[in-house]
Structure formats: C-alpha cells, structure tokens
CSV table of C-alpha atoms in Angstrom, one decimal:
chain,number,residue,atom,x,y,z
A,1,MET,CA,-44.8,-7.9,-1.3
A,2,THR,CA,-42.1,-10.3,-0.5
A,3,ALA,CA,-40.1,-11.3,2.7
A,4,SER,CA,-36.8,-9.4,1.6
A,5,ALA,CA,-38.8,-6.1,1.7
A,6,LEU,CA,-40.3,-6.1,5.1
A,7,VAL,CA,-36.6,-6.3,6.4
A,8,ASP,CA,-36.0,-2.8,8.1
A,9,PRO,CA,-32.3,-2.1,7.5
A,10,GLN,CA,-31.8,-0.4,10.7
A,11,ARG,CA,-33.6,-3.0,12.8
A,12,ALA,CA,-30.8,-5.7,11.0
A,13,ARG,CA,-28.1,-3.7,12.3
A,14,LEU,CA,-25.8,-5.3,15.0
A,15,PRO,CA,-25.7,-3.7,18.6
A,16,LEU,CA,-22.6,-1.7,18.5
A,17,ALA,CA,-20.9,-3.6,21.3
A,18,ARG,CA,-21.1,-6.9,19.2
A,19,LEU,CA,-20.2,-5.2,15.8
A,20,LEU,CA,-17.0,-3.7,17.3
A,21,PHE,CA,-16.0,-7.1,18.8
A,22,LEU,CA,-16.6,-9.1,15.5
A,23,MET,CA,-14.8,-6.4,13.5
A,24,GLY,CA,-12.0,-6.3,16.3
A,25,GLY,CA,-11.4,-10.1,15.3
A,26,VAL,CA,-11.3,-9.7,11.7
A,27,TYR,CA,-9.0,-6.7,11.4
A,28,THR,CA,-6.6,-8.4,14.1
A,29,VAL,CA,-6.3,-11.4,11.7
A,30,GLN,CA,-5.6,-9.1,8.9
A,31,SER,CA,-3.0,-7.1,10.5
A,32,THR,CA,-1.4,-10.2,12.1
A,33,VAL,CA,-1.0,-11.4,8.3
A,34,GLY,CA,0.7,-8.4,7.4
A,35,ALA,CA,2.7,-7.8,10.2
A,36,MET,CA,3.9,-11.6,9.6
A,37,MET,CA,4.6,-10.8,5.9
A,38,PHE,CA,6.4,-7.6,6.3
A,39,GLN,CA,8.2,-7.8,9.7
A,40,GLY,CA,8.2,-11.4,11.0
A,41,VAL,CA,9.1,-13.2,7.9
A,42,PRO,CA,11.9,-11.1,6.9
A,43,THR,CA,13.4,-11.4,10.1
A,44,VAL,CA,13.2,-15.4,10.3
A,45,LEU,CA,14.5,-15.2,6.7
A,46,ARG,CA,17.7,-13.2,7.7
A,47,SER,CA,18.2,-15.2,10.5
A,48,SER,CA,18.2,-18.4,8.2
A,49,GLY,CA,20.5,-16.9,6.1
A,50,ALA,CA,18.8,-15.5,3.0
A,51,ALA,CA,20.1,-12.4,0.9
A,52,LEU,CA,19.0,-8.9,1.7
A,53,ASP,CA,17.9,-8.7,-1.9
A,54,MET,CA,15.7,-11.9,-1.8
A,55,ILE,CA,14.2,-10.8,1.4
A,56,GLY,CA,13.3,-7.2,-0.1
A,57,LEU,CA,11.1,-9.2,-2.6
A,58,VAL,CA,8.8,-9.4,0.4
A,59,SER,CA,7.9,-5.4,-0.4
A,60,LEU,CA,6.0,-6.9,-3.3
A,61,PHE,CA,3.4,-8.7,-0.9
A,62,MET,CA,2.3,-4.8,-0.8
A,63,ILE,CA,0.8,-4.8,-4.4
A,64,PRO,CA,-2.4,-6.1,-3.6
A,65,TRP,CA,-3.3,-3.9,-1.2
A,66,ALA,CA,-2.0,-1.1,-3.5
A,67,LEU,CA,-4.3,-2.2,-6.2
A,68,LYS,CA,-7.3,-3.6,-4.7
A,69,PHE,CA,-9.3,-0.9,-5.9
A,70,LEU,CA,-9.5,-2.5,-8.9
A,71,TRP,CA,-11.3,-5.5,-8.3
A,72,SER,CA,-13.3,-3.8,-5.4
A,73,PRO,CA,-16.5,-3.3,-7.6
A,74,PHE,CA,-16.7,-6.8,-8.4
A,75,VAL,CA,-16.2,-7.9,-4.7
A,76,GLU,CA,-18.9,-5.2,-3.6
A,77,SER,CA,-21.3,-6.4,-6.6
A,78,TRP,CA,-21.0,-9.8,-5.5
A,79,ARG,CA,-21.2,-9.1,-1.2
A,80,ILE,CA,-24.4,-6.6,-2.5
A,81,PRO,CA,-27.0,-9.1,-4.2
A,82,VAL,CA,-29.8,-7.6,-6.0
A,83,THR,CA,-32.3,-9.1,-3.4
A,84,GLY,CA,-31.8,-11.0,-0.4
A,85,PRO,CA,-29.3,-10.6,2.4
A,86,ARG,CA,-25.6,-9.6,2.0
A,87,ARG,CA,-22.7,-11.7,1.5
A,88,SER,CA,-20.1,-10.2,3.6
A,89,ARG,CA,-20.1,-13.0,6.1
A,90,VAL,CA,-19.3,-15.6,3.3
A,91,ILE,CA,-16.5,-13.4,2.0
A,92,ILE,CA,-14.7,-12.7,5.5
A,93,VAL,CA,-15.1,-16.1,7.0
A,94,THR,CA,-13.9,-18.2,4.0
A,95,GLY,CA,-11.2,-15.7,2.9
A,96,GLN,CA,-9.8,-16.0,6.4
A,97,VAL,CA,-10.1,-19.9,6.9
A,98,VAL,CA,-8.6,-20.2,3.3
A,99,MET,CA,-5.8,-17.9,4.7
A,100,ALA,CA,-5.2,-20.1,7.8
A,101,ALA,CA,-5.3,-23.2,5.7
A,102,LEU,CA,-2.3,-22.0,3.5
A,103,LEU,CA,-0.4,-20.9,6.7
A,104,VAL,CA,-0.4,-24.6,7.9
A,105,VAL,CA,0.8,-25.4,4.6
A,106,LEU,CA,3.5,-23.2,4.7
A,107,ALA,CA,3.9,-24.6,8.1
A,108,LEU,CA,4.3,-28.2,6.9
A,109,ARG,CA,6.6,-27.6,4.4
A,110,GLY,CA,9.1,-25.7,6.4
A,111,ILE,CA,11.2,-22.4,5.6
A,112,GLU,CA,14.0,-24.8,4.4
A,113,GLN,CA,11.9,-26.0,1.4
A,114,GLY,CA,13.0,-22.5,-0.3
A,115,PHE,CA,11.8,-18.9,-1.0
A,116,GLY,CA,9.7,-19.9,-3.8
A,117,TRP,CA,6.9,-21.8,-2.0
A,118,LEU,CA,7.0,-19.3,0.8
A,119,PHE,CA,6.9,-16.6,-1.6
A,120,ILE,CA,3.9,-17.9,-3.8
A,121,GLY,CA,2.2,-19.1,-0.6
A,122,PHE,CA,2.0,-15.6,0.9
A,123,GLY,CA,1.6,-13.8,-2.3
A,124,VAL,CA,-2.0,-15.8,-2.4
A,125,ILE,CA,-2.7,-14.9,1.1
A,126,ALA,CA,-2.1,-11.2,0.5
A,127,VAL,CA,-4.4,-11.4,-2.5
A,128,ILE,CA,-6.9,-13.1,-0.2
A,129,ALA,CA,-6.4,-10.7,2.8
A,130,ALA,CA,-7.0,-7.4,0.4
A,131,THR,CA,-10.2,-9.0,-0.8
A,132,VAL,CA,-11.6,-10.0,2.5
A,133,ASP,CA,-10.4,-6.3,4.0
A,134,ILE,CA,-12.9,-4.8,1.1
A,135,ALA,CA,-16.0,-6.6,2.5
A,136,GLY,CA,-15.0,-6.4,6.0
A,137,ASP,CA,-14.6,-2.4,5.3
A,138,GLY,CA,-18.1,-2.6,3.4
A,139,PHE,CA,-19.8,-4.5,6.3
A,140,MET,CA,-18.6,-2.1,9.2
A,141,ILE,CA,-19.4,0.8,7.3
A,142,GLU,CA,-23.1,0.1,6.5
A,143,GLN,CA,-23.7,-1.6,10.1
A,144,LEU,CA,-22.0,1.8,12.0
A,145,LYS,CA,-24.5,4.7,12.4
A,146,PRO,CA,-22.6,7.6,11.5
A,147,GLU,CA,-22.1,8.7,15.1
A,148,HIS,CA,-20.4,5.5,15.8
A,149,ARG,CA,-18.2,5.8,12.8
A,150,GLY,CA,-15.3,6.9,15.3
A,151,TRP,CA,-15.4,3.6,17.5
A,152,GLY,CA,-15.2,1.8,14.2
A,153,ASN,CA,-12.0,3.3,13.5
A,154,VAL,CA,-11.0,2.9,16.8
A,155,ILE,CA,-11.4,-0.8,16.5
A,156,GLN,CA,-9.9,-0.7,12.8
A,157,VAL,CA,-6.7,0.6,14.2
A,158,GLY,CA,-6.7,-1.0,17.5
A,159,GLY,CA,-6.8,-3.8,15.9
A,160,GLY,CA,-3.8,-3.2,13.7
A,161,TYR,CA,-2.0,-2.4,16.4
A,162,ALA,CA,-3.0,-5.6,18.3
A,163,GLY,CA,-2.3,-7.7,15.0
A,164,ILE,CA,1.4,-6.3,15.0
A,165,MET,CA,2.0,-7.6,18.3
A,166,ILE,CA,1.0,-11.2,17.5
A,167,GLY,CA,2.1,-11.0,13.8
A,168,ALA,CA,5.4,-9.7,14.4
A,169,GLY,CA,6.1,-10.0,18.3
A,170,LEU,CA,4.6,-13.4,19.2
A,171,PHE,CA,5.3,-15.0,16.1
A,172,LEU,CA,9.4,-14.2,16.5
A,173,VAL,CA,9.1,-15.6,19.9
A,174,LEU,CA,7.5,-18.7,19.0
A,175,VAL,CA,10.0,-19.0,16.1
A,176,ASP,CA,12.7,-18.5,18.3
A,177,ARG,CA,11.5,-20.6,20.9
A,178,PHE,CA,9.6,-23.8,19.4
A,179,GLY,CA,10.7,-23.4,15.5
A,180,TRP,CA,9.0,-22.5,12.3
A,181,LEU,CA,6.4,-25.3,12.3
A,182,PHE,CA,4.8,-24.4,15.5
A,183,ALA,CA,5.0,-20.7,15.3
A,184,VAL,CA,3.1,-20.8,11.9
A,185,ALA,CA,0.9,-23.3,12.8
A,186,ALA,CA,-0.1,-20.9,15.9
A,187,MET,CA,-0.8,-18.0,13.6
A,188,ALA,CA,-3.0,-20.1,11.6
A,189,ALA,CA,-4.9,-21.2,15.2
A,190,ILE,CA,-5.3,-17.7,16.1
A,191,ALA,CA,-6.7,-16.7,12.7
A,192,CYS,CA,-9.4,-19.3,13.1
A,193,PHE,CA,-10.3,-18.4,16.7
A,194,LEU,CA,-10.4,-14.6,15.9
A,195,THR,CA,-12.8,-15.4,12.8
A,196,ALA,CA,-15.1,-17.8,14.8
A,197,PRO,CA,-17.4,-15.3,16.2
A,198,PHE,CA,-17.9,-13.7,12.7
A,199,LEU,CA,-20.2,-17.1,12.0
A,200,SER,CA,-22.6,-15.5,13.9
A,201,ALA,CA,-22.7,-11.9,12.2
A,202,GLN,CA,-26.0,-10.6,11.1
A,203,GLU,CA,-26.4,-9.3,7.6
A,204,LEU,CA,-28.5,-6.5,6.2
A,205,SER,CA,-30.8,-7.0,3.4
A,206,SER,CA,-30.7,-5.9,-0.6
A,207,GLY,CA,-34.6,-5.5,-0.5
A,208,ASP,CA,-36.4,-5.5,-3.7
A,209,LYS,CA,-35.6,-2.0,-5.1
A,210,ALA,CA,-32.5,-2.8,-7.2
A,211,GLU,CA,-33.4,-1.0,-9.9
A,212,GLU,CA,-33.2,2.2,-7.9
A,213,ARG,CA,-29.8,1.3,-6.6
A,214,PRO,CA,-26.7,1.7,-8.8
A,215,ARG,CA,-24.4,-1.2,-9.2
A,216,PRO,CA,-20.9,-0.6,-7.6
A,217,SER,CA,-18.4,0.5,-10.4
A,218,LEU,CA,-15.1,2.9,-9.8
A,219,ARG,CA,-17.0,5.3,-12.4
A,220,ASN,CA,-19.9,5.6,-9.5
A,221,ALA,CA,-16.9,6.4,-7.5
A,222,PHE,CA,-15.0,8.8,-9.1
A,223,ALA,CA,-18.0,10.6,-10.3
A,224,ARG,CA,-18.9,11.5,-6.9
A,225,ALA,CA,-17.6,14.8,-5.6
A,226,ASP,CA,-17.1,13.6,-2.0
A,227,ILE,CA,-14.7,10.6,-3.4
A,228,ARG,CA,-12.3,13.4,-5.1
A,229,TRP,CA,-12.1,15.6,-2.0
A,230,GLY,CA,-11.6,12.7,-0.2
A,231,LEU,CA,-8.9,11.8,-2.0
A,232,LEU,CA,-7.4,15.1,-2.0
A,233,THR,CA,-7.6,15.0,2.3
A,234,ILE,CA,-5.6,11.9,2.2
A,235,ILE,CA,-2.8,13.2,-0.1
A,236,VAL,CA,-2.7,16.5,1.9
A,237,SER,CA,-3.2,14.9,5.2
A,238,GLN,CA,-0.6,12.0,4.6
A,239,ILE,CA,2.3,13.5,2.8
A,240,GLY,CA,4.0,14.8,6.0
A,241,LEU,CA,2.9,12.0,8.0
A,242,ARG,CA,4.1,9.3,6.0
A,243,MET,CA,7.5,11.0,5.0
A,244,ILE,CA,8.6,11.5,8.8
A,245,THR,CA,7.6,8.0,9.7
A,246,VAL,CA,9.9,6.2,7.4
A,247,MET,CA,12.9,8.3,8.5
A,248,THR,CA,12.6,8.2,12.2
A,249,GLY,CA,13.7,4.9,12.8
A,250,PRO,CA,17.1,5.6,10.9
A,251,PHE,CA,17.2,8.6,12.6
A,252,LEU,CA,17.1,7.2,15.9
A,253,ILE,CA,19.7,4.6,14.9
A,254,ASP,CA,22.2,7.3,13.7
A,255,ASN,CA,21.8,9.1,16.8
A,256,GLY,CA,22.8,6.6,19.1
A,257,LEU,CA,19.7,3.9,19.9
A,258,THR,CA,19.9,0.5,19.2
A,259,ALA,CA,17.4,-1.8,16.6
A,260,SER,CA,16.6,-3.6,19.8
A,261,THR,CA,16.1,-0.6,21.7
A,262,ILE,CA,13.7,1.0,19.4
A,263,GLY,CA,11.9,-2.6,19.1
A,264,ILE,CA,11.3,-2.5,23.0
A,265,LEU,CA,9.9,1.0,22.9
A,266,THR,CA,7.5,0.1,20.5
A,267,GLY,CA,6.6,-3.2,21.6
A,268,THR,CA,5.8,-2.1,25.0
A,269,VAL,CA,5.2,1.5,26.0
A,270,GLY,CA,4.8,2.7,22.7
A,271,THR,CA,1.8,0.0,22.0
A,272,ALA,CA,0.2,1.0,24.9
A,273,LEU,CA,0.4,4.9,24.3
A,274,CYS,CA,-0.6,4.1,20.9
A,275,ILE,CA,-3.7,2.2,22.0
A,276,ALA,CA,-4.6,4.8,24.6
A,277,PHE,CA,-4.6,7.5,22.1
A,278,ILE,CA,-6.4,5.7,19.8
A,279,VAL,CA,-9.2,5.2,22.4
A,280,LEU,CA,-9.0,8.7,23.3
A,281,SER,CA,-9.3,9.7,19.7
A,282,GLY,CA,-12.5,7.8,20.0
A,283,PHE,CA,-14.1,10.0,22.5
A,284,ALA,CA,-12.8,13.2,21.2
A,285,ILE,CA,-14.5,12.3,17.8
A,286,ARG,CA,-17.6,11.6,19.9
A,287,ARG,CA,-17.2,14.8,21.6
A,288,TRP,CA,-15.8,17.3,18.9
A,289,THR,CA,-16.6,15.2,15.5
A,290,ALA,CA,-13.9,13.6,13.5
A,291,ARG,CA,-13.1,16.7,11.3
A,292,ARG,CA,-12.5,18.9,14.7
A,293,THR,CA,-10.5,16.0,15.7
A,294,LEU,CA,-8.4,15.6,12.8
A,295,ILE,CA,-7.6,19.2,12.6
A,296,GLY,CA,-6.6,18.7,16.3
A,297,MET,CA,-4.1,16.2,15.3
A,298,LEU,CA,-2.5,17.6,12.6
A,299,ALA,CA,-1.7,20.4,15.1
A,300,LEU,CA,-0.1,18.1,16.9
A,301,GLN,CA,1.8,16.6,14.4
A,302,ILE,CA,3.0,19.9,13.3
A,303,LEU,CA,4.3,20.0,17.1
A,304,SER,CA,6.0,16.8,16.8
A,305,PHE,CA,7.4,17.0,13.7
A,306,GLY,CA,8.7,20.5,14.1
A,307,LEU,CA,10.6,19.0,17.4
A,308,PHE,CA,11.9,16.3,15.0
A,309,THR,CA,13.2,19.0,12.6
A,310,LEU,CA,14.9,21.1,15.7
A,311,PHE,CA,16.5,18.0,17.2
A,312,ALA,CA,18.1,17.0,13.8
A,313,LEU,CA,19.8,20.2,14.0
A,314,VAL,CA,20.7,20.4,17.6
A,315,PRO,CA,21.3,17.0,18.8
A,316,GLN,CA,19.9,15.9,21.9
A,317,GLN,CA,20.3,13.2,24.4
A,318,GLU,CA,18.8,9.4,23.6
A,319,THR,CA,16.3,9.8,26.4
A,320,VAL,CA,14.9,12.8,24.9
A,321,LEU,CA,14.8,11.4,21.3
A,322,SER,CA,13.0,8.2,22.8
A,323,GLY,CA,10.1,10.4,24.7
A,324,LEU,CA,9.6,12.4,21.2
A,325,PHE,CA,9.2,9.1,19.3
A,326,LEU,CA,6.8,7.7,21.7
A,327,ILE,CA,4.8,10.7,21.7
A,328,GLN,CA,4.8,10.9,17.9
A,329,SER,CA,3.8,7.3,17.3
A,330,ALA,CA,0.9,7.8,19.6
A,331,ILE,CA,-0.2,11.3,17.8
A,332,ILE,CA,0.3,9.1,14.4
A,333,ALA,CA,-2.2,6.6,15.8
A,334,GLY,CA,-4.9,8.9,16.7
A,335,SER,CA,-4.7,10.8,13.4
A,336,PHE,CA,-5.4,7.6,11.7
A,337,VAL,CA,-8.5,7.0,13.6
A,338,ALA,CA,-9.9,10.8,12.9
A,339,LEU,CA,-8.8,10.8,9.4
A,340,TYR,CA,-10.5,7.3,8.5
A,341,THR,CA,-13.6,8.5,10.4
A,342,VAL,CA,-13.9,11.7,8.2
A,343,ILE,CA,-13.3,9.9,5.0
A,344,MET,CA,-15.9,7.3,5.9
A,345,ASP,CA,-18.5,9.7,5.9
A,346,TRP,CA,-17.8,10.1,2.3
A,347,THR,CA,-18.8,6.9,1.2
A,348,SER,CA,-21.7,5.8,-0.4
A,349,ALA,CA,-24.1,3.6,1.1
A,350,HIS,CA,-24.3,1.7,-2.2
A,351,GLN,CA,-20.7,0.9,-2.4
A,352,ALA,CA,-18.9,1.4,0.8
A,353,GLY,CA,-16.5,-1.2,0.5
A,354,THR,CA,-15.7,0.1,-3.2
A,355,ASP,CA,-15.4,3.8,-1.7
A,356,PHE,CA,-12.9,3.2,1.2
A,357,THR,CA,-11.1,0.9,-0.5
A,358,ILE,CA,-10.3,3.7,-2.9
A,359,PHE,CA,-9.1,5.8,0.0
A,360,GLN,CA,-6.9,3.4,1.3
A,361,CYS,CA,-4.9,2.3,-1.8
A,362,THR,CA,-4.7,6.3,-2.2
A,363,ASP,CA,-2.9,6.3,1.0
A,364,ALA,CA,-0.6,3.3,0.4
A,365,LEU,CA,0.3,5.1,-3.3
A,366,VAL,CA,1.2,8.4,-0.6
A,367,SER,CA,3.0,6.1,1.9
A,368,VAL,CA,5.1,4.5,-1.2
A,369,VAL,CA,6.4,8.1,-3.0
A,370,ALA,CA,6.5,9.9,0.2
A,371,GLY,CA,8.4,7.3,2.0
A,372,PHE,CA,10.8,6.9,-1.3
A,373,GLY,CA,11.2,10.9,-1.9
A,374,SER,CA,11.9,11.5,2.4
A,375,GLY,CA,14.7,8.7,1.9
A,376,ILE,CA,16.4,10.6,-1.1
A,377,ILE,CA,15.9,14.1,0.4
A,378,ALA,CA,17.4,12.8,3.8
A,379,GLU,CA,20.2,10.9,2.0
A,380,HIS,CA,21.3,14.2,0.2
A,381,PHE,CA,20.3,16.8,2.1
A,382,GLY,CA,19.9,15.6,5.6
A,383,TYR,CA,17.3,14.6,8.3
A,384,GLY,CA,16.7,18.3,9.2
A,385,ILE,CA,15.7,19.1,5.8
A,386,SER,CA,13.8,16.2,5.0
A,387,PHE,CA,11.7,16.5,8.4
A,388,GLY,CA,11.3,20.2,7.9
A,389,ILE,CA,9.4,19.6,4.4
A,390,ALA,CA,7.3,17.0,6.2
A,391,THR,CA,6.6,19.7,8.9
A,392,GLY,CA,5.6,22.1,6.2
A,393,PHE,CA,3.6,19.6,4.5
A,394,ALA,CA,1.6,19.5,8.0
A,395,ALA,CA,1.2,22.7,8.1
A,396,SER,CA,-0.5,23.2,4.7
A,397,ALA,CA,-2.7,20.1,5.7
A,398,LEU,CA,-3.9,22.3,8.7
A,399,VAL,CA,-4.9,25.2,6.2
A,400,LEU,CA,-6.0,23.5,3.7
A,401,LEU,CA,-8.4,20.8,5.2
A,402,PRO,CA,-11.1,23.4,6.7
A,403,VAL,CA,-11.4,24.8,3.0
A,404,ILE,CA,-11.7,20.9,2.0
A,405,ILE,CA,-14.5,20.4,4.6
A,406,ARG,CA,-16.6,23.6,3.5
A,407,ARG,CA,-16.3,22.3,-0.1
A,408,THR,CA,-17.3,18.9,0.8
A,409,ASP,CA,-20.3,20.5,2.7
A,410,LYS,CA,-21.3,23.0,0.1
A,411,ALA,CA,-21.5,19.7,-2.4
A,412,GLY,CA,-23.5,17.6,-0.1
A,413,ALA,CA,-25.9,20.5,0.2
A,414,ASN,CA,-26.3,21.2,-3.3
A,415,ALA,CA,-26.7,17.5,-4.5
C-alpha cells in the first residue's frame, strides 16, 4: 500500500474557520479585480476624456467569465491528478500573483499610454481570474462539509462585496488623490497580501483508485440529472432578479436621485445591509436548510419587486425609493448565498469546479439576456411593465422551485 492510499480525505480537510479565512482572501481578490475592470477603470477612462464607445469595450472582459466552462474540465483534470495531492494551491497562488504582476506593469505604463495596452492587459487578467475561480470553487466545495456550505457561500458573496469596496471604492479614491501609478500598484499589493495566506492551504489527496474515478468533462456533467435540474433552477430563479437589478439604477435616476446619492447609498448603508443579510442568510441556511432559505428569499423578492412595480406606476418620494432600493439590494445579496448553496449540493465530488463553473456561466448568460430584455421593455413600455414582468418571473420561480427540488431528490434516490 502506498502512502497516498493512507491519506484520509476527511482528516485532510481544513478547519472551517481557517478555510473561510483563506477563501475569503481569494474571493476578495477576484472581486477586486472584477470591480476595477467593470467599475473603476471605466470611470477613470471617462475622467481622462475617453470616448464612450471605447469605454463600452470594457464589457468584453466579461467573456472569459461567461465561457470559462469550456476550459474548466482541463483545469479540473490538472488540479485533480491521478494520484497524489491536488494542485488547487498552485493554480490559485500562481494565478493571483501573475495578476498582481500584470497590474504592476499596467501601473508603470500609465493610463496615458493608450487604451490598447490597457485593454490587452486587463483582457489577460480576466482570463487568468476566470481560471483561478474554477480552481477556487472546486477547492472550497471539496473542503466544505455539506452542513457548512452555507457559510462557504457567505464568504463567497461577502468577499464579492468586499472586493467591490476595494476595486471600485478605494481604487477610485486613490486614483483621485495619488494618481494611477499609486492606485493600481496598491491594488496589486492588496492582491498579494490577501493571496499570501493561501500558501499554507492543505490539499486533499486523490488516492490510488483513479480507475474508479471519472475524469472531469462537460459530457460527464451534462449526463447527470442534478446538473440539468440545477441549470433550470438558475434560469428560473435569476431571470426576474437580473431583469430588475439592471433597471433599478436608471429608474432611481429618472425619479430624482443623483448618481452620487446612489453611489453613497450603495457604498455605505447599502454595503452594510448587504453584508448583514449575507450573514443572516448563512444562519438561516444552518437553521432551515438552503432550499427553504432560497424559497423564503424568493418570497421577499416578490414583495420588493412588486413594490417597485407599484412605485413605477404611482410616484413616490425619493426617501421611500431609497429605502426600498437598500432593502432590495440586501434581499438580492442573501438570495445569492442561498442559491449558490443549493446548486453547490448538486456538484460532483469528482469535478466540483467544472460543475459549479457551468452553473456560474449560466447565471452570467441569464444576466446578459435578462438585462438586455429588461432595457428594451422599459424603453418601449415603461418601468412598470418591466418590473411587473420581473415580479412575475420571481413568482413563477416560487412555484416551480419546490417541484424542481422534489425532482432532484427523486433522481438522487434512484441513482
């Protein structure tokens, strides 16, 4: 018997608190980079006089996150070798250090060197970040015990909000006060600082029974009923949410709120409420299960979406709209925790990163289609119709989700 066969995967798991600490840093770095690309850099470019059509090209950076499922099986196959310890740490640490190095290069070149270099640099960073995300999700899912997955998603979503505060909020403050070089270099330093603890991460062992374990592939994923039902769950649950989140900002602007007011609400009270609701969702999942929590979140979504529909038809004071906006943002944050925990339960232990990536890419595609559709509807028929349709989709999800859950439970029992 070889040494790898003696490794007990359960014993190799990290303590929950340490795992959450390590993954909190990883997810915060991922979100920081994303916030820089999609919020921070466009703002800086516009303040430097860049044309709007050029700034719009920044949206192309989303492509790697939408298509990363295509190379996720290859990443997972290398991450989970036939024998010996897994390679999550190598992928995550190397990837995030390379991203930091590229940020330093972009900092030294300066924004005045032209959009071309900036676009190429952040394009490469986007591909690396999407690849690291595959390994990070796989590592966390296999390390978490099923009863702790809610807390894993608290860290994932919470890290996302923390990254937005750094990559959009702090970054723009630093650019304004100290310039591009200092601000981008600071983001690189923060990325390295948050990545460093992961060097001590302990990996599970693949063991010696490779012939009994299927290799990661998209074919293996889509052959499983859990994946197909999970994709339907994401589509059903997210259409209404994605429709209304895209149009909420323009609706508030058209009803008297300024962009700076919305930004202050989002970055202060809004962020605090979202983080509080994320943590409460973790407790709710622990107390009532992720599925019941998701159903409860859908009910709250229907209520908040319905109020936005009503207020689009019957004008309200700015204070009322601001309060509803903050409450809705918190509900949406909690919904992400519950949804990701539910679909995490449907991933395979043999290719957790690939399965979870497929779910995430589907969510990204839903976001694009639903957001585009909501804009067309609002433009031609008004906010009330757009919000009403979003509310209808949320109500449909509340009806369909229990049916989907029963189907998956039945499929699991017959497997």
